[in-house]
XYZ file of C-alpha atoms in Angstrom:
681
model
C 110.914 68.821 124.505
C 112.513 72.236 124.295
C 112.591 73.001 128.011
C 114.037 70.639 130.563
C 111.988 69.585 133.586
C 114.202 71.808 135.751
C 113.304 74.813 133.644
C 109.637 73.807 133.732
C 109.757 73.798 137.545
C 111.315 77.269 137.471
C 108.489 78.453 135.219
C 105.902 76.966 137.573
C 107.506 78.711 140.562
C 107.469 82.030 138.697
C 103.746 81.598 138.057
C 103.073 80.674 141.696
C 104.913 83.773 142.976
C 103.183 85.936 140.375
C 99.790 84.590 141.404
C 100.509 85.364 145.061
C 101.450 88.909 144.095
C 98.315 89.350 141.973
C 96.113 87.960 144.736
C 97.416 90.440 147.288
C 96.909 93.341 144.872
C 93.423 92.162 143.887
C 92.281 91.775 147.497
C 93.636 95.210 148.343
C 91.832 96.736 145.385
C 88.562 95.011 146.257
C 88.722 96.109 149.879
C 89.465 99.698 148.873
C 86.599 99.766 146.378
C 84.190 98.027 148.694
C 82.227 96.538 145.807
C 81.656 93.168 144.165
C 81.315 92.182 140.493
C 78.101 93.174 138.784
C 76.573 90.482 136.599
C 75.525 92.763 133.750
C 79.139 93.722 133.126
C 79.998 90.064 132.580
C 77.366 89.216 129.999
C 76.654 92.433 128.125
C 76.876 92.014 124.363
C 80.349 92.959 123.045
C 80.000 95.613 120.332
C 83.320 94.670 118.717
C 86.423 96.650 117.853
C 85.806 99.954 116.112
C 87.828 100.028 112.893
C 87.316 100.315 109.174
C 88.104 96.677 108.458
C 85.418 94.355 107.205
C 85.298 90.763 108.393
C 84.510 88.565 111.371
C 86.213 89.829 114.526
C 87.324 87.464 117.287
C 88.252 89.391 120.431
C 90.598 88.281 123.201
C 87.497 87.828 125.389
C 86.112 85.393 122.801
C 89.382 83.425 122.843
C 89.388 83.241 126.628
C 85.744 82.154 126.685
C 86.594 79.181 124.448
C 90.038 78.518 126.026
C 91.651 79.098 122.635
C 95.429 79.171 123.125
C 96.426 79.342 119.445
C 95.090 80.657 116.148
C 93.827 77.251 115.005
C 91.622 77.003 118.087
C 90.583 80.673 117.914
C 89.047 80.532 114.413
C 87.374 77.138 114.865
C 83.792 78.361 115.283
C 83.821 81.087 112.614
C 81.417 80.593 109.675
C 83.284 79.564 106.539
C 86.250 78.011 108.363
C 87.197 74.369 107.732
C 89.911 72.859 109.916
C 92.704 70.494 108.921
C 95.375 68.824 111.063
C 97.942 66.055 110.850
C 99.641 64.762 107.753
C 103.315 64.313 107.167
C 104.115 67.896 108.095
C 102.195 67.549 111.366
C 100.559 70.923 110.769
C 97.302 72.443 111.932
C 95.772 74.680 109.298
C 92.399 75.851 108.039
C 90.720 76.958 104.845
C 88.427 79.951 104.378
C 85.464 79.274 102.093
C 87.483 76.514 100.430
C 90.664 78.574 99.985
C 93.614 76.880 101.659
C 96.193 78.356 104.042
C 98.614 79.481 101.313
C 95.786 81.514 99.748
C 94.679 83.354 102.908
C 97.797 84.970 104.392
C 98.250 85.622 108.095
C 99.251 89.124 109.162
C 100.401 90.189 112.629
C 100.307 93.990 112.822
C 100.686 94.084 109.051
C 103.599 91.617 108.920
C 102.970 88.468 106.885
C 103.552 85.285 108.899
C 104.418 82.563 106.405
C 107.203 80.132 105.689
C 108.693 81.624 102.468
C 109.169 78.258 100.749
C 105.733 76.785 101.500
C 103.843 80.067 101.582
C 101.899 79.275 104.728
C 102.304 78.785 108.464
C 101.303 76.303 111.134
C 98.285 77.892 112.852
C 98.820 75.814 116.005
C 102.248 77.431 116.458
C 100.748 80.939 116.637
C 99.893 81.372 120.312
C 97.279 84.085 120.766
C 97.573 85.248 124.385
C 99.388 88.415 123.272
C 96.724 89.402 120.725
C 93.943 91.936 121.037
C 91.879 90.511 118.189
C 91.768 88.347 115.077
C 89.848 89.601 112.026
C 88.938 87.111 109.304
C 88.387 88.695 105.903
C 86.845 86.408 103.296
C 87.371 87.134 99.626
C 86.918 90.902 99.825
C 89.899 92.356 101.711
C 91.891 95.554 101.465
C 93.993 96.029 98.312
C 96.468 97.845 100.546
C 97.650 94.536 102.059
C 99.567 93.514 98.950
C 99.742 90.316 96.904
C 98.584 86.728 97.458
C 95.315 87.518 99.279
C 93.520 85.130 96.918
C 90.900 83.963 99.430
C 91.050 86.848 101.880
C 93.292 87.614 104.855
C 93.660 86.940 108.585
C 94.559 90.130 110.464
C 95.967 89.744 113.981
C 96.582 92.721 116.264
C 99.041 92.644 119.143
C 97.461 94.107 122.274
C 98.989 97.372 123.447
C 98.709 98.387 127.119
C 95.756 100.628 127.955
C 96.416 101.366 131.653
C 99.229 102.930 133.648
C 99.936 99.383 134.803
C 98.294 96.128 133.765
C 99.121 92.466 134.177
C 97.638 89.095 133.377
C 98.385 85.559 134.489
C 96.812 82.367 133.114
C 97.721 78.834 134.140
C 95.919 75.797 132.688
C 96.407 72.112 133.397
C 94.726 69.525 131.157
C 93.902 65.869 131.821
C 92.885 63.045 129.506
C 89.844 60.801 129.865
C 91.574 58.588 132.454
C 92.593 61.684 134.474
C 96.292 61.629 133.617
C 97.898 65.026 133.124
C 98.231 65.619 129.392
C 99.126 69.302 128.880
C 100.023 72.577 130.547
C 99.543 76.167 129.353
C 101.014 79.287 130.943
C 100.782 82.975 130.128
C 102.350 85.918 131.946
C 101.922 89.460 130.667
C 102.699 92.908 132.074
C 102.490 96.356 130.535
C 102.430 100.065 131.301
C 101.097 103.081 129.409
C 102.316 106.570 130.225
C 101.740 109.899 128.509
C 104.755 109.678 126.209
C 105.531 105.951 126.008
C 104.267 102.430 126.628
C 105.829 99.025 127.250
C 104.480 95.488 127.291
C 105.921 92.000 127.517
C 104.128 88.658 127.162
C 105.484 85.189 127.834
C 103.581 82.085 126.687
C 104.473 78.450 127.145
C 102.516 75.313 126.224
C 103.635 71.738 126.791
C 101.449 68.936 125.385
C 102.563 65.547 126.644
C 99.905 63.633 124.693
C 96.256 63.434 123.822
C 94.146 60.324 124.297
C 91.933 58.882 121.579
C 88.248 58.220 122.027
C 87.333 54.900 123.604
C 85.493 54.130 120.345
C 88.756 54.022 118.378
C 89.324 50.636 116.699
C 92.933 49.725 115.834
C 94.020 47.714 112.798
C 96.416 44.780 112.826
C 98.797 46.405 110.293
C 99.338 49.659 112.213
C 101.185 50.364 115.472
C 98.485 52.767 116.716
C 96.597 51.140 119.594
C 93.756 52.384 121.841
C 94.823 54.986 124.385
C 97.321 57.751 123.751
C 97.822 58.947 120.183
C 101.284 58.104 118.912
C 103.607 61.113 118.693
C 100.981 63.560 119.930
C 103.431 65.543 122.062
C 104.573 69.087 121.280
C 105.688 72.247 123.024
C 105.668 75.961 122.199
C 107.429 78.951 123.703
C 106.700 82.521 122.652
C 108.011 85.892 123.820
C 106.457 89.164 122.673
C 108.071 92.492 123.559
C 106.439 95.775 122.571
C 107.755 99.316 123.146
C 106.241 102.520 121.794
C 106.512 106.303 121.877
C 103.578 108.737 121.669
C 105.136 112.208 121.421
C 101.713 113.631 120.522
C 98.114 112.493 120.502
C 98.166 111.860 116.746
C 101.586 110.206 116.410
C 102.538 106.686 117.517
C 105.763 104.787 116.801
C 106.502 101.336 118.176
C 108.826 98.360 117.859
C 107.852 94.710 118.296
C 110.027 91.666 118.855
C 108.534 88.154 118.691
C 110.438 84.947 119.384
C 108.875 81.527 118.844
C 110.474 78.159 119.522
C 108.476 74.996 118.972
C 108.991 71.284 119.245
C 106.401 69.986 116.786
C 107.415 66.457 117.664
C 107.029 63.595 115.210
C 104.327 63.391 112.566
C 101.763 60.840 113.758
C 101.215 57.955 111.331
C 97.984 57.320 109.498
C 96.071 54.817 111.601
C 95.125 52.244 108.951
C 98.248 51.601 106.877
C 101.414 49.599 107.400
C 103.977 51.496 105.338
C 104.418 55.186 106.012
C 107.151 57.749 106.455
C 107.737 59.499 109.762
C 108.917 63.123 109.887
C 110.630 64.296 113.059
C 110.730 68.096 113.349
C 113.921 68.647 115.319
C 113.812 72.446 114.937
C 111.083 75.041 114.387
C 111.979 78.643 115.186
C 110.825 82.077 114.147
C 112.089 85.517 115.106
C 110.366 88.708 114.014
C 111.448 92.327 114.430
C 109.269 95.166 113.198
C 109.185 98.940 113.447
C 105.879 100.674 112.758
C 104.463 104.167 113.015
C 101.207 105.949 112.391
C 100.375 109.639 112.091
C 96.777 110.820 111.845
C 95.645 114.438 112.103
C 92.071 113.711 111.055
C 92.516 114.599 107.389
C 95.880 113.077 106.548
C 97.082 109.662 107.731
C 100.483 108.075 107.161
C 101.483 104.554 108.223
C 104.948 103.042 107.812
C 106.172 99.514 108.507
C 109.561 97.779 108.330
C 110.052 94.141 109.289
C 112.527 91.272 109.303
C 111.495 87.650 109.924
C 113.888 84.722 110.305
C 112.759 81.076 110.005
C 114.798 78.009 110.970
C 113.309 74.562 110.384
C 114.898 71.122 110.323
C 113.487 67.614 110.031
C 114.605 64.011 109.839
C 112.693 61.555 107.654
C 112.322 57.929 108.757
C 110.943 55.417 106.282
C 109.034 53.316 108.811
C 108.616 52.659 112.521
C 111.534 50.219 112.582
C 113.948 52.806 111.185
C 112.622 55.392 113.664
C 113.220 53.078 116.628
C 116.695 52.285 115.297
C 117.459 55.980 114.806
C 118.204 55.505 111.103
C 116.991 58.430 109.010
C 117.697 60.144 105.725
C 119.940 63.207 105.637
C 118.595 66.026 107.804
C 116.568 68.489 105.727
C 117.160 72.082 106.826
C 115.307 75.251 105.829
C 117.205 78.503 106.432
C 114.919 81.359 105.445
C 114.163 85.001 105.959
C 111.580 87.533 104.863
C 112.107 91.282 104.998
C 110.370 94.307 103.614
C 108.126 97.216 104.324
C 104.933 99.049 103.516
C 104.022 102.731 103.312
C 100.343 103.667 103.437
C 99.037 107.196 102.976
C 95.456 108.391 103.200
C 93.811 111.726 102.562
C 90.261 112.674 103.556
C 89.293 115.532 101.242
C 85.898 116.077 102.834
C 83.079 114.036 104.313
C 82.299 112.555 100.882
C 85.752 111.663 99.512
C 88.736 109.749 100.813
C 91.683 108.097 99.064
C 94.346 105.714 100.381
C 97.368 104.256 98.664
C 100.034 101.761 99.677
C 103.301 100.407 98.332
C 104.644 97.084 99.621
C 107.977 95.398 99.012
C 108.832 91.971 100.394
C 112.061 90.072 99.777
C 112.189 86.354 100.585
C 115.187 84.051 100.671
C 115.180 80.271 100.983
C 118.191 78.008 101.417
C 117.481 74.291 101.511
C 120.142 71.959 102.883
C 120.411 68.193 102.831
C 122.816 67.443 105.617
C 125.544 70.079 105.268
C 125.125 70.518 101.509
C 122.975 73.297 100.120
C 120.649 71.804 97.533
C 118.699 74.905 96.546
C 118.858 78.672 96.925
C 116.018 81.054 95.974
C 115.852 84.834 96.253
C 112.862 86.774 94.966
C 110.881 89.961 95.498
C 107.147 90.575 95.648
C 106.119 94.137 94.808
C 102.617 95.540 95.251
C 101.002 98.930 94.737
C 97.372 99.534 95.683
C 94.881 102.403 95.744
C 91.466 102.570 97.444
C 88.923 105.319 96.978
C 85.919 105.839 99.248
C 82.936 107.907 98.142
C 80.082 108.730 100.535
C 77.355 110.576 98.581
C 74.959 110.238 101.516
C 75.591 109.567 105.190
C 74.144 106.067 104.884
C 75.698 105.038 101.546
C 79.344 104.221 100.912
C 81.215 103.117 97.791
C 84.735 101.655 98.082
C 86.781 100.939 94.955
C 90.286 99.501 94.871
C 92.838 98.571 92.256
C 96.359 97.222 92.533
C 99.388 95.896 90.720
C 101.336 92.859 91.992
C 104.623 91.529 90.634
C 106.787 88.514 91.469
C 110.408 89.113 90.483
C 112.994 86.287 90.767
C 116.424 87.627 91.769
C 118.564 84.508 92.115
C 118.158 80.764 91.777
C 120.635 77.926 92.299
C 119.815 74.213 92.356
C 122.027 71.134 92.586
C 119.302 69.148 90.820
C 119.182 71.604 87.919
C 122.995 71.669 87.655
C 123.137 67.868 87.554
C 120.365 67.646 84.951
C 122.228 70.051 82.676
C 125.450 68.095 83.184
C 123.926 64.820 81.985
C 121.952 66.475 79.179
C 118.468 66.020 80.674
C 116.056 68.955 80.803
C 113.526 67.243 83.100
C 114.767 68.945 86.266
C 116.246 72.112 84.755
C 114.516 75.114 86.323
C 114.301 78.537 84.699
C 112.604 81.025 87.065
C 109.805 83.074 85.561
C 108.525 86.515 86.576
C 104.802 87.222 86.976
C 102.675 90.327 87.256
C 98.954 90.888 87.693
C 96.389 93.643 88.048
C 93.619 93.119 90.610
C 90.690 95.231 91.770
C 87.496 95.302 93.760
C 84.330 97.291 94.438
C 82.089 97.408 97.480
C 78.717 99.077 98.066
C 77.616 99.499 101.703
C 74.109 100.808 102.421
C 72.858 101.476 105.949
C 69.130 101.453 105.232
C 68.342 102.095 108.902
C 70.554 102.736 111.960
C 72.778 99.710 112.727
C 71.427 97.760 109.749
C 73.630 97.515 106.667
C 73.446 95.740 103.330
C 76.585 95.231 101.283
C 77.359 94.037 97.783
C 81.015 93.410 96.975
C 83.157 92.149 94.124
C 86.877 91.388 94.322
C 89.380 89.976 91.845
C 92.250 88.479 93.848
C 95.395 86.521 92.991
C 98.076 84.219 94.357
C 101.492 83.570 92.892
C 102.532 79.888 93.067
C 104.838 79.216 95.998
C 108.538 78.401 95.791
C 107.734 74.830 96.768
C 105.106 74.418 94.046
C 107.450 75.762 91.355
C 110.799 74.292 92.367
C 110.503 71.293 94.677
C 111.870 67.927 93.528
C 111.420 66.100 96.853
C 114.588 64.126 96.200
C 113.420 62.973 92.756
C 109.807 62.245 93.736
C 108.465 65.505 92.266
C 108.965 67.094 88.866
C 109.442 70.897 89.177
C 107.248 73.250 87.183
C 108.620 76.826 87.141
C 105.988 77.782 84.546
C 103.027 77.483 86.899
C 100.665 80.405 86.422
C 99.127 82.515 89.214
C 95.742 81.543 90.582
C 92.975 84.110 90.056
C 89.636 84.292 91.890
C 86.541 86.437 91.428
C 84.554 86.913 94.650
C 80.909 88.000 94.648
C 79.116 88.588 97.958
C 75.732 89.882 99.093
C 75.479 90.363 102.825
C 73.603 91.939 105.706
C 74.559 92.778 109.253
C 72.332 94.342 111.855
C 71.945 95.015 115.554
C 68.618 94.939 117.317
C 67.936 95.717 120.948
C 68.604 92.148 122.074
C 70.432 90.409 119.266
C 72.817 90.958 116.345
C 73.105 89.116 113.037
C 75.676 88.840 110.249
C 74.841 86.878 107.125
C 76.139 86.538 103.566
C 75.731 84.742 100.236
C 78.957 84.235 98.286
C 80.101 82.879 94.930
C 83.831 82.504 94.151
C 85.043 80.998 90.854
C 88.767 80.208 90.870
C 90.845 79.720 87.723
C 94.310 78.192 87.356
C 93.916 76.239 90.598
C 97.275 74.607 91.408
C 96.900 70.852 91.949
C 99.067 67.740 91.939
C 98.879 65.071 89.254
C 100.883 61.867 88.841
C 102.992 61.483 85.679
C 105.804 59.143 84.523
C 109.309 60.324 85.337
C 110.659 61.611 81.993
C 114.066 60.048 82.711
C 112.672 56.786 84.115
C 109.143 56.285 82.667
C 108.445 53.234 84.798
C 108.655 55.369 87.970
C 105.738 57.764 88.675
C 106.383 61.239 90.069
C 104.174 64.096 91.283
C 103.759 67.191 89.144
C 101.996 70.498 89.840
C 99.712 71.886 87.130
C 97.050 74.578 86.818
C 93.534 73.141 86.865
C 91.028 74.895 84.643
C 88.431 75.984 87.220
C 87.019 75.374 90.711
C 84.008 77.279 92.047
C 83.111 77.707 95.719
C 79.738 79.019 96.842
C 77.648 79.094 99.975
C 75.685 80.841 102.685
C 76.889 81.966 106.116
C 75.071 83.086 109.244
C 76.385 84.347 112.551
C 74.382 85.785 115.402
C 74.386 86.655 119.089
C 71.394 87.185 121.357
C 71.080 88.939 124.710
C 68.262 86.848 126.163
C 68.029 88.438 129.610
C 70.259 89.741 132.397
C 71.605 86.232 133.014
C 71.904 84.630 129.591
C 73.418 85.267 126.160
C 73.749 82.917 123.204
C 75.593 82.741 119.900
C 75.265 80.641 116.763
C 77.133 80.194 113.473
C 76.156 78.299 110.333
C 77.826 77.610 106.984
C 76.280 75.954 103.955
C 79.089 75.165 101.520
C 79.280 73.898 97.956
C 81.804 73.547 95.146
C 82.114 72.575 91.482
C 85.278 71.269 89.807
C 86.067 71.932 86.154
C 86.607 69.440 83.358
C 90.199 68.628 84.392
C 89.081 67.119 87.696
C 89.843 63.572 86.574
C 93.519 64.501 86.209
C 94.004 65.793 89.735
C 95.141 63.719 92.678
C 93.688 66.238 95.137
C 91.567 69.354 94.824
C 89.241 69.642 97.788
C 90.438 69.902 101.376
C 87.708 67.917 103.148
C 85.066 70.531 102.375
C 81.864 69.779 104.355
C 78.465 70.829 103.055
C 77.298 72.024 106.497
C 79.104 73.290 109.580
C 77.388 74.777 112.608
C 78.150 75.700 116.182
C 76.458 77.389 119.082
C 77.117 78.443 122.637
C 75.310 79.923 125.632
C 76.636 82.061 128.471
C 74.565 81.395 131.586
C 75.117 83.334 134.820
C 73.971 80.990 137.607
C 74.865 83.483 140.324
C 76.834 86.651 140.880
C 80.106 84.696 140.751
C 79.350 81.457 138.878
C 78.708 81.045 135.149
C 78.666 78.165 132.661
C 79.267 78.067 128.903
C 78.030 75.014 126.964
C 79.138 74.783 123.327
C 78.169 72.382 120.529
C 79.860 71.962 117.145
C 78.542 70.037 114.142
C 80.483 69.215 110.973
C 78.795 67.381 108.123
C 80.254 64.371 106.316
C 82.648 65.202 103.480
C 84.674 63.520 100.786
C 88.335 62.789 101.453
C 89.342 62.043 97.854
C 88.714 63.610 94.474
C 87.051 60.461 93.085
C 84.642 60.437 96.088
C 85.707 56.910 97.039
C 86.581 57.938 100.617
C 84.351 59.844 102.968
C 84.679 61.183 106.508
C 81.695 60.806 108.820
C 79.849 63.777 110.265
C 80.368 64.487 113.937
C 79.028 66.430 116.903
C 81.397 67.641 119.623
C 80.088 69.191 122.844
C 82.064 71.107 125.473
C 81.094 72.552 128.848
C 82.942 75.223 130.825
C 82.204 76.548 134.320
C 83.837 79.716 135.677
C 83.923 81.065 139.238
C 84.861 84.739 139.557
C 86.466 85.126 142.962
C 86.489 88.903 142.487
C 87.042 91.415 139.703
C 90.590 90.166 139.217
C 90.810 86.428 139.886
C 88.765 83.582 138.403
C 88.833 79.797 138.309
C 87.387 77.645 135.550
C 86.893 73.963 134.798
C 86.101 72.566 131.363
C 85.144 69.262 129.787
C 86.077 68.941 126.104
C 84.323 66.417 123.870
C 81.901 65.475 126.630
C 80.532 62.404 124.839
C 83.986 61.111 123.842
C 83.124 61.391 120.134
C 85.526 59.706 117.736
C 86.028 62.017 114.764
C 88.502 62.990 112.064
C 89.080 66.288 110.304
C 91.717 64.673 108.100
C 91.421 61.075 106.937
C 93.183 58.549 109.217
C 94.148 61.252 111.747
C 91.668 60.923 114.653
C 91.271 63.792 117.100
C 91.327 63.770 120.892
C 88.604 62.076 122.902
C 87.198 63.400 126.177
C 89.529 65.635 128.186
C 89.387 67.972 131.172
C 91.092 71.249 132.046
C 91.472 73.525 135.059
C 92.415 77.179 134.624
C 93.427 79.917 137.031
C 93.315 83.485 135.691
C 94.376 86.731 137.292
C 94.075 90.194 135.764
C 94.999 93.598 137.097
């Protein structure tokens, strides 16, 4: 683990002293106010964050209600989201309407969060206690974001302070089904907002010792996984977020953000049914991000500017089996040394109440150096350039047209490869890589009609793209993969008809979508050109995959003591004629997913939140020979609000100890318990 037990004790003491301080302040405030919490304030329907962005918004209150400590947990109950976890990379990710993580980029305050080589990030590493909200845009998303938003975008906003002084403390302890401590989560945040400046700092730490499998888990004789604790299920995450801003006038804001993340992802857990497998031990996972942003808005003219620099350091050891892991014998350490830097300028002009135009220019430079031991095996430097324009026309107060068009280019700047050099030396062109530039034009159109107050219909179309990642084009995986620098960009056409409305006691958001995708990048198995008897993996462009479905989300204010929410997704897909060539296309895409919760106020201070999640059975292989069972997971949370500032909660996860998998041969946690103490001021 990253922190020693001594440091963990120091952290615990800091939280204890902080809690004492918060308690004294809270009691003083309550005595001075002479009032107690009012139930209606706790369960009133949240209207959401007022902004111009489309999409499903998850607020910080939503995350706290579901005890979501990271992005993977936060998006879990959103219609259209399919979770994935495990595998050799020991990553937690998700797809949006069938589009995988490298096709739906993550943005934090406009900065893309993605490993440059793989083109995606580990959603479980993104702790969310410092965020104000998460917005999930599906298919149709702003052209001003830049390239690679093939399936949409995930927009995360760091919370700025709103009071002259504010602070928050969360401490959670988790236990497995036999009541042994399994994890700890801590968050400490403090901020201040004055007339001309603001400051905020957030510290988050999570230490997962293990999770325990369901009692229904059945081991196999050829695998070391036994009932009880999941092998290699430990991990830890540390995150610091520092935010400082200046507001010299009411319409001008400039701020700097520093984010530091350090994770011990642990060892990739083995598949539970096979004897021979490789084990990856992630000995380093770090990210540092520095950004400077500003916004000026005088009502008619708006100008946003962003500069950022992200540094990624990853290292892993590969063990060929459990025996080699126990003996400490591994292949050469694989090291990724990477950075991403760039900026975006966005300008908008509102001519009058009918016409508005916005334009943006984005430049991102990414560098990847891959080392095997101390030797650099590969070096890649390339730029992604995007220009976008959006025009909004409002002929009537209840009708809005939004049209966007953009140009995206991928420009290789430098490429060096030991594999390519060696192939040229021996006269073989199998592993010789010649980088190729790409450029695309994309556009979209949306019609939004508010046919009555708070009731809107929308019809949208978007053509989106994704350039193949560095890994897809250049990886050789030590001779187990044939590189393909001539991979073409993926292109998707998104069609959506939707409705959202708010009634006096409930709200609803629903949509029909249809998204054909061409040039889908998939893996096939081919003979090694130099050694035909040895098969190797090879990326190609599949002809076509189409995703379609229906989504429903709703919340209801039943009475002064009860609210409820529900989400539903009906999903489908078709694979083109090349399907028989692909080793993998679908990412465990279930036909039906659904979830629901209720907030029940039992008294002025006590409330409970039951939640149920259902995921339908789904195929785990392209030939439909393997299938994952459907499952139902139920959770129950009880919260006691001591006063306006301090609360205690207890939660049971997976109440019925359901055994389930979201990735084949990677079972999830069985029943567990958690206790949380929260203080806010």
